[in-house]
Protein backbone atom coordinates (compact mmCIF):
# COMPACT_ATOMS: atom_id res chain seq x y z
CA UNK A 1 0.00 0.00 0.00
CA UNK A 2 1.81 3.17 -1.17
CA UNK A 3 1.87 5.92 1.40
CA UNK A 4 2.78 8.89 -0.77
CA UNK A 5 -0.70 9.84 -1.91
CA UNK A 6 -2.02 10.65 1.55
CA UNK A 7 -3.26 14.15 2.20
CA UNK A 8 -0.61 16.12 4.01
CA UNK A 9 -0.60 15.18 7.66
CA UNK A 10 0.06 18.51 9.28
CA UNK A 11 2.80 17.65 11.70
CA UNK A 12 5.30 20.08 13.05
CA UNK A 13 9.00 19.30 13.12
CA UNK A 14 8.62 18.60 16.82
CA UNK A 15 6.44 15.61 15.95
CA UNK A 16 3.23 17.19 17.17
CA UNK A 17 0.27 15.01 16.36
CA UNK A 18 -1.72 15.64 13.25
CA UNK A 19 -5.04 17.40 13.86
CA UNK A 20 -6.74 14.45 12.20
CA UNK A 21 -6.79 11.46 14.53
CA UNK A 22 -7.80 9.19 11.68
CA UNK A 23 -7.70 9.84 7.97
CA UNK A 24 -8.15 7.44 5.12
CA UNK A 25 -8.39 7.71 1.38
CA UNK A 26 -9.77 5.04 -0.94
CA UNK A 27 -9.57 2.11 1.47
CA UNK A 28 -10.37 -1.11 -0.32
CA UNK A 29 -10.70 -4.68 0.85
CA UNK A 30 -12.06 -7.78 -0.83
CA UNK A 31 -12.32 -11.39 0.21
CA UNK A 32 -12.16 -13.43 -2.97
CA UNK A 33 -14.79 -12.01 -5.31
CA UNK A 34 -16.58 -10.25 -2.54
CA UNK A 35 -15.87 -6.52 -2.34
CA UNK A 36 -16.17 -5.67 1.34
CA UNK A 37 -14.84 -2.10 1.12
CA UNK A 38 -15.05 -0.42 -2.24
CA UNK A 39 -12.88 2.62 -1.51
CA UNK A 40 -13.79 4.61 1.55
CA UNK A 41 -12.51 7.96 2.80
CA UNK A 42 -12.42 9.11 6.41
CA UNK A 43 -11.32 12.27 8.18
CA UNK A 44 -11.79 12.31 11.92
CA UNK A 45 -10.61 15.28 13.99
CA UNK A 46 -8.77 14.55 17.22
CA UNK A 47 -10.96 14.69 20.31
CA UNK A 48 -14.20 13.88 18.51
CA UNK A 49 -16.55 10.92 18.45
CA UNK A 50 -17.02 9.33 15.08
CA UNK A 51 -19.69 6.70 14.48
CA UNK A 52 -19.50 4.25 11.62
CA UNK A 53 -23.08 3.19 11.28
CA UNK A 54 -24.19 0.21 9.28
CA UNK A 55 -26.13 -3.01 9.30
CA UNK A 56 -24.62 -6.40 9.97
CA UNK A 57 -22.10 -7.34 7.30
CA UNK A 58 -21.64 -3.76 6.06
CA UNK A 59 -17.88 -3.87 6.65
CA UNK A 60 -17.58 -2.02 9.96
CA UNK A 61 -15.29 -4.52 11.66
CA UNK A 62 -13.19 -4.70 8.51
CA UNK A 63 -12.60 -0.94 8.71
CA UNK A 64 -11.67 -1.20 12.39
CA UNK A 65 -9.29 -4.07 11.69
CA UNK A 66 -7.54 -2.16 8.92
CA UNK A 67 -7.21 1.03 10.97
CA UNK A 68 -5.94 -0.89 13.99
CA UNK A 69 -3.40 -2.75 11.79
CA UNK A 70 -4.90 -6.20 12.41
CA UNK A 71 -5.33 -6.72 8.69
CA UNK A 72 -3.94 -4.95 5.64
CA UNK A 73 -6.10 -3.10 3.12
CA UNK A 74 -5.88 -4.12 -0.54
CA UNK A 75 -5.62 -0.48 -1.56
CA UNK A 76 -5.84 3.08 -0.34
CA UNK A 77 -4.04 4.76 2.52
CA UNK A 78 -4.78 5.42 6.14
CA UNK A 79 -3.13 7.36 8.92
CA UNK A 80 -4.01 6.85 12.56
CA UNK A 81 -2.57 9.05 15.28
CA UNK A 82 -0.23 10.54 12.68
CA UNK A 83 1.16 7.16 11.59
CA UNK A 84 0.63 5.32 8.33
CA UNK A 85 -1.03 1.96 9.03
CA UNK A 86 1.01 0.24 6.32
CA UNK A 87 4.45 1.68 6.94
CA UNK A 88 4.30 2.46 10.66
CA UNK A 89 2.02 -0.12 12.28
CA UNK A 90 3.95 0.03 15.57
CA UNK A 91 3.36 3.77 15.77
CA UNK A 92 -0.35 3.21 15.19
CA UNK A 93 -0.53 0.46 17.81
CA UNK A 94 1.17 2.66 20.40
CA UNK A 95 -1.46 5.37 19.87
CA UNK A 96 -4.62 3.28 19.95
CA UNK A 97 -6.77 1.03 22.07
CA UNK A 98 -9.18 -1.43 20.51
CA UNK A 99 -12.18 -3.05 22.08
CA UNK A 100 -13.36 -5.66 19.66
CA UNK A 101 -16.82 -6.95 19.03
CA UNK A 102 -15.68 -10.05 20.89
CA UNK A 103 -14.24 -9.42 24.28
CA UNK A 104 -10.57 -9.76 25.20
CA UNK A 105 -11.51 -10.45 28.81
CA UNK A 106 -10.25 -13.75 30.26
CA UNK A 107 -13.20 -15.17 32.20
CA UNK A 108 -11.19 -17.55 34.32
CA UNK A 109 -9.20 -14.86 36.12
CA UNK A 110 -10.46 -11.92 38.14
CA UNK A 111 -11.14 -8.45 36.83
CA UNK A 112 -8.10 -7.19 38.69
CA UNK A 113 -5.90 -9.94 37.26
CA UNK A 114 -7.08 -9.07 33.76
CA UNK A 115 -6.08 -5.47 34.40
CA UNK A 116 -2.66 -6.41 35.80
CA UNK A 117 -2.04 -8.60 32.78
CA UNK A 118 -2.61 -5.57 30.56
CA UNK A 119 -0.30 -3.49 32.73
CA UNK A 120 2.40 -6.15 32.23
CA UNK A 121 1.80 -6.16 28.49
CA UNK A 122 2.38 -2.42 28.50
CA UNK A 123 5.55 -2.89 30.58
CA UNK A 124 4.32 -0.74 33.43
CA UNK A 125 6.41 -1.07 36.59
CA UNK A 126 4.61 -3.29 39.15
CA UNK A 127 3.54 -0.49 41.51
CA UNK A 128 2.44 1.77 38.68
CA UNK A 129 0.51 -1.15 37.17
CA UNK A 130 -1.34 -1.80 40.43
CA UNK A 131 -2.15 1.88 40.81
CA UNK A 132 -3.48 2.26 37.25
CA UNK A 133 -5.48 -0.98 37.54
CA UNK A 134 -7.08 0.10 40.82
CA UNK A 135 -7.92 3.56 39.45
CA UNK A 136 -9.55 2.23 36.32
CA UNK A 137 -11.49 -0.49 38.16
CA UNK A 138 -12.82 2.24 40.44
CA UNK A 139 -13.63 4.56 37.54
CA UNK A 140 -15.55 1.83 35.74
CA UNK A 141 -17.56 0.78 38.78
CA UNK A 142 -15.76 -2.54 39.06
CA UNK A 143 -13.88 -2.06 42.32
CA UNK A 144 -16.26 -4.27 44.30
CA UNK A 145 -16.16 -7.03 41.71
CA UNK A 146 -12.41 -6.78 41.10
CA UNK A 147 -11.64 -9.94 43.07
CA UNK A 148 -14.24 -12.11 41.32
CA UNK A 149 -13.64 -14.18 38.20
CA UNK A 150 -14.66 -12.17 35.14
CA UNK A 151 -16.94 -14.98 33.96
CA UNK A 152 -19.25 -14.12 36.85
CA UNK A 153 -19.70 -10.56 35.49
CA UNK A 154 -22.78 -9.34 33.66
CA UNK A 155 -22.47 -8.45 29.98
CA UNK A 156 -22.23 -4.77 30.83
CA UNK A 157 -19.53 -5.35 33.45
CA UNK A 158 -17.48 -7.38 30.99
CA UNK A 159 -17.67 -4.61 28.41
CA UNK A 160 -16.62 -2.09 31.02
CA UNK A 161 -13.69 -4.28 32.03
CA UNK A 162 -12.78 -4.66 28.38
CA UNK A 163 -12.64 -0.89 27.90
CA UNK A 164 -10.81 -0.38 31.20
CA UNK A 165 -8.21 -2.89 29.94
CA UNK A 166 -7.67 -0.95 26.71
CA UNK A 167 -7.19 2.25 28.73
CA UNK A 168 -4.23 0.84 30.65
CA UNK A 169 -2.00 1.82 27.73
CA UNK A 170 -3.33 5.42 27.76
CA UNK A 171 -4.41 5.41 24.11
CA UNK A 172 -5.18 8.72 22.41
CA UNK A 173 -7.58 7.04 20.02
CA UNK A 174 -9.90 4.23 20.91
CA UNK A 175 -11.84 1.96 18.63
CA UNK A 176 -15.05 0.54 20.04
CA UNK A 177 -16.53 -2.06 17.74
CA UNK A 178 -20.23 -2.37 18.56
CA UNK A 179 -19.70 -1.58 22.25
CA UNK A 180 -23.36 -1.94 23.16
CA UNK A 181 -24.54 -4.80 20.97
CA UNK A 182 -26.23 -7.35 23.22
CA UNK A 183 -26.41 -5.08 26.27
CA UNK A 184 -29.67 -4.37 28.05
CA UNK A 185 -30.92 -0.74 28.07
CA UNK A 186 -29.26 -0.04 31.41
CA UNK A 187 -25.95 -1.44 30.16
CA UNK A 188 -26.21 0.63 26.99
CA UNK A 189 -26.76 3.84 28.95
CA UNK A 190 -23.84 3.06 31.24
CA UNK A 191 -21.67 2.51 28.19
CA UNK A 192 -22.80 5.81 26.65
CA UNK A 193 -21.82 7.56 29.84
CA UNK A 194 -18.39 5.94 29.75
CA UNK A 195 -17.90 7.01 26.15
CA UNK A 196 -18.82 10.60 27.00
CA UNK A 197 -16.33 10.58 29.85
CA UNK A 198 -13.60 9.26 27.59
CA UNK A 199 -14.20 12.08 25.18
CA UNK A 200 -14.22 14.73 27.86
CA UNK A 201 -10.75 13.40 28.75
CA UNK A 202 -9.60 14.28 25.23
CA UNK A 203 -9.63 10.80 23.68
CA UNK A 204 -10.81 10.35 20.10
CA UNK A 205 -13.46 7.66 19.85
CA UNK A 206 -14.10 5.64 16.72
CA UNK A 207 -17.28 3.76 17.33
CA UNK A 208 -19.16 1.28 15.20
CA UNK A 209 -22.81 0.66 15.73
CA UNK A 210 -25.94 -0.74 14.19
CA UNK A 211 -28.04 1.60 16.28
CA UNK A 212 -29.15 4.90 14.88
CA UNK A 213 -30.10 6.33 18.24
CA UNK A 214 -26.67 5.49 19.59
CA UNK A 215 -24.88 7.31 16.77
CA UNK A 216 -27.28 10.22 17.16
CA UNK A 217 -26.69 10.33 20.91
CA UNK A 218 -22.90 10.12 20.94
CA UNK A 219 -21.31 11.09 17.68
CA UNK A 220 -20.06 14.42 16.39
CA UNK A 221 -20.01 12.91 12.95
CA UNK A 222 -21.64 9.84 11.50
CA UNK A 223 -20.80 7.90 8.37
CA UNK A 224 -23.37 5.47 7.05
CA UNK A 225 -21.66 2.39 5.64
CA UNK A 226 -23.67 0.19 3.33
CA UNK A 227 -22.43 -2.26 0.77
CA UNK A 228 -18.82 -1.28 1.24
CA UNK A 229 -19.26 2.43 0.59
CA UNK A 230 -20.06 5.44 2.69
CA UNK A 231 -23.51 6.40 1.54
CA UNK A 232 -23.64 9.57 3.61
CA UNK A 233 -21.51 11.41 6.11
CA UNK A 234 -22.10 14.37 8.36
CA UNK A 235 -23.24 15.58 11.74
CA UNK A 236 -26.45 13.98 13.00
CA UNK A 237 -28.26 17.21 12.04
CA UNK A 238 -26.77 17.27 8.54
CA UNK A 239 -27.80 13.68 7.95
CA UNK A 240 -31.31 14.38 9.13
CA UNK A 241 -31.50 17.28 6.70
CA UNK A 242 -30.68 14.90 3.84
CA UNK A 243 -34.11 13.39 3.87
CA UNK A 244 -37.45 15.05 4.24
CA UNK A 245 -38.58 12.08 6.29
CA UNK A 246 -41.17 13.96 8.29
CA UNK A 247 -44.76 12.89 8.10
CA UNK A 248 -48.08 13.10 9.79
CA UNK A 249 -49.60 9.80 10.79
CA UNK A 250 -53.32 9.37 11.15
CA UNK A 251 -54.85 6.30 12.69
CA UNK A 252 -58.41 5.11 12.45
CA UNK A 253 -60.45 2.53 14.28
CA UNK A 254 -63.13 2.27 11.63
CA UNK A 255 -62.09 0.83 8.22
CA UNK A 256 -64.68 2.84 6.30
CA UNK A 257 -63.57 6.11 7.87
CA UNK A 258 -59.99 5.08 7.07
CA UNK A 259 -60.92 4.56 3.43
CA UNK A 260 -62.71 7.92 3.11
CA UNK A 261 -59.74 9.68 4.69
CA UNK A 262 -57.47 8.02 2.14
CA UNK A 263 -59.62 9.48 -0.62
CA UNK A 264 -59.81 12.94 0.95
CA UNK A 265 -56.10 13.49 1.35
CA UNK A 266 -53.44 13.87 -1.35
CA UNK A 267 -50.13 11.96 -1.40
CA UNK A 268 -51.01 9.49 1.29
CA UNK A 269 -49.23 6.23 1.95
CA UNK A 270 -51.61 3.62 3.33
CA UNK A 271 -51.09 0.89 5.84
CA UNK A 272 -54.25 -1.18 5.44
CA UNK A 273 -53.42 -3.49 8.33
CA UNK A 274 -52.80 -0.73 10.87
CA UNK A 275 -55.55 1.45 9.36
CA UNK A 276 -53.05 4.29 9.32
CA UNK A 277 -52.19 6.93 6.75
CA UNK A 278 -48.84 8.66 6.35
CA UNK A 279 -48.81 12.09 4.80
CA UNK A 280 -45.41 13.60 3.96
CA UNK A 281 -45.09 16.84 5.91
CA UNK A 282 -42.53 19.12 7.46
CA UNK A 283 -44.72 19.24 10.55
CA UNK A 284 -45.33 22.98 10.19
CA UNK A 285 -48.50 24.59 11.46
CA UNK A 286 -49.51 25.49 7.92
CA UNK A 287 -49.26 21.93 6.62
CA UNK A 288 -51.01 20.52 9.66
CA UNK A 289 -53.85 22.98 9.22
CA UNK A 290 -54.24 22.03 5.59
CA UNK A 291 -54.49 18.34 6.51
CA UNK A 292 -57.01 19.06 9.26
CA UNK A 293 -59.05 21.35 6.99
CA UNK A 294 -59.37 18.60 4.39
CA UNK A 295 -60.44 16.08 7.03
CA UNK A 296 -62.97 18.56 8.47
CA UNK A 297 -64.53 19.37 5.14
CA UNK A 298 -64.93 15.64 4.45
CA UNK A 299 -66.46 15.23 7.92
CA UNK A 300 -63.72 12.82 9.02
CA UNK A 301 -62.25 12.51 12.46
CA UNK A 302 -59.01 10.58 13.00
CA UNK A 303 -58.66 8.53 16.16
CA UNK A 304 -55.03 9.44 16.53
CA UNK A 305 -52.77 12.04 14.95
CA UNK A 306 -49.01 12.06 15.39
CA UNK A 307 -46.39 14.32 13.86
CA UNK A 308 -43.16 12.55 13.02
CA UNK A 309 -40.11 14.76 12.45
CA UNK A 310 -37.16 13.27 10.56
CA UNK A 311 -34.71 11.22 12.61
CA UNK A 312 -31.75 9.07 11.72
CA UNK A 313 -34.03 6.14 11.00
CA UNK A 314 -35.43 8.10 8.09
CA UNK A 315 -31.92 8.82 6.84
CA UNK A 316 -30.98 5.20 7.15
CA UNK A 317 -33.99 3.93 5.29
CA UNK A 318 -33.66 6.60 2.65
CA UNK A 319 -30.06 5.54 2.06
CA UNK A 320 -30.39 1.80 2.36
CA UNK A 321 -33.89 1.47 0.99
CA UNK A 322 -34.47 2.48 -2.62
CA UNK A 323 -32.39 4.44 -5.13
CA UNK A 324 -29.40 5.53 -3.18
CA UNK A 325 -28.01 2.08 -2.50
CA UNK A 326 -28.10 1.27 -6.19
CA UNK A 327 -25.97 4.32 -6.92
CA UNK A 328 -23.61 3.26 -4.15
CA UNK A 329 -23.22 -0.18 -5.69
CA UNK A 330 -22.26 1.37 -9.01
CA UNK A 331 -19.49 3.26 -7.24
CA UNK A 332 -18.20 0.07 -5.68
CA UNK A 333 -17.74 -1.67 -8.99
N1 LIG B 1 -11.90 -13.17 6.94
C1 LIG B 1 -12.95 -13.08 6.12
N2 LIG B 1 -13.08 -13.90 5.05
C2 LIG B 1 -14.13 -13.78 4.21
N3 LIG B 1 -15.11 -12.88 4.34
C3 LIG B 1 -15.04 -12.03 5.37
C4 LIG B 1 -13.97 -12.08 6.31
N4 LIG B 1 -14.16 -11.11 7.24
C5 LIG B 1 -15.31 -10.48 6.89
N5 LIG B 1 -15.84 -11.04 5.77
C6 LIG B 1 -17.08 -10.60 5.11
O1 LIG B 1 -17.00 -9.22 4.90
C7 LIG B 1 -18.26 -8.59 5.10
C8 LIG B 1 -18.13 -7.48 6.12
O2 LIG B 1 -17.81 -8.05 7.38
P1 LIG B 1 -17.62 -7.17 8.66
O3 LIG B 1 -16.59 -6.13 8.41
O4 LIG B 1 -17.38 -8.10 9.79
O5 LIG B 1 -19.05 -6.47 8.77
P2 LIG B 1 -19.75 -5.75 10.04
O6 LIG B 1 -18.71 -5.60 11.10
O7 LIG B 1 -20.25 -4.45 9.50
O8 LIG B 1 -20.88 -6.63 10.44
C9 LIG B 1 -19.22 -9.70 5.52
O9 LIG B 1 -19.95 -10.10 4.40
C10 LIG B 1 -18.29 -10.79 5.98
O10 LIG B 1 -18.88 -12.05 5.77
MG1 LIG C 1 -18.66 -6.23 13.05
CSV table of C-alpha atoms in Angstrom, one decimal, residues 116 119-120 122-135 168 170:
chain,number,residue,atom,x,y,z
A,116,UNK,CA,-2.7,-6.4,35.8
A,119,UNK,CA,-0.3,-3.5,32.7
A,120,UNK,CA,2.4,-6.1,32.2
A,122,UNK,CA,2.4,-2.4,28.5
A,123,UNK,CA,5.6,-2.9,30.6
A,124,UNK,CA,4.3,-0.7,33.4
A,125,UNK,CA,6.4,-1.1,36.6
A,126,UNK,CA,4.6,-3.3,39.2
A,127,UNK,CA,3.5,-0.5,41.5
A,128,UNK,CA,2.4,1.8,38.7
A,129,UNK,CA,0.5,-1.1,37.2
A,130,UNK,CA,-1.3,-1.8,40.4
A,131,UNK,CA,-2.1,1.9,40.8
A,132,UNK,CA,-3.5,2.3,37.3
A,133,UNK,CA,-5.5,-1.0,37.5
A,134,UNK,CA,-7.1,0.1,40.8
A,135,UNK,CA,-7.9,3.6,39.5
A,168,UNK,CA,-4.2,0.8,30.7
A,170,UNK,CA,-3.3,5.4,27.8
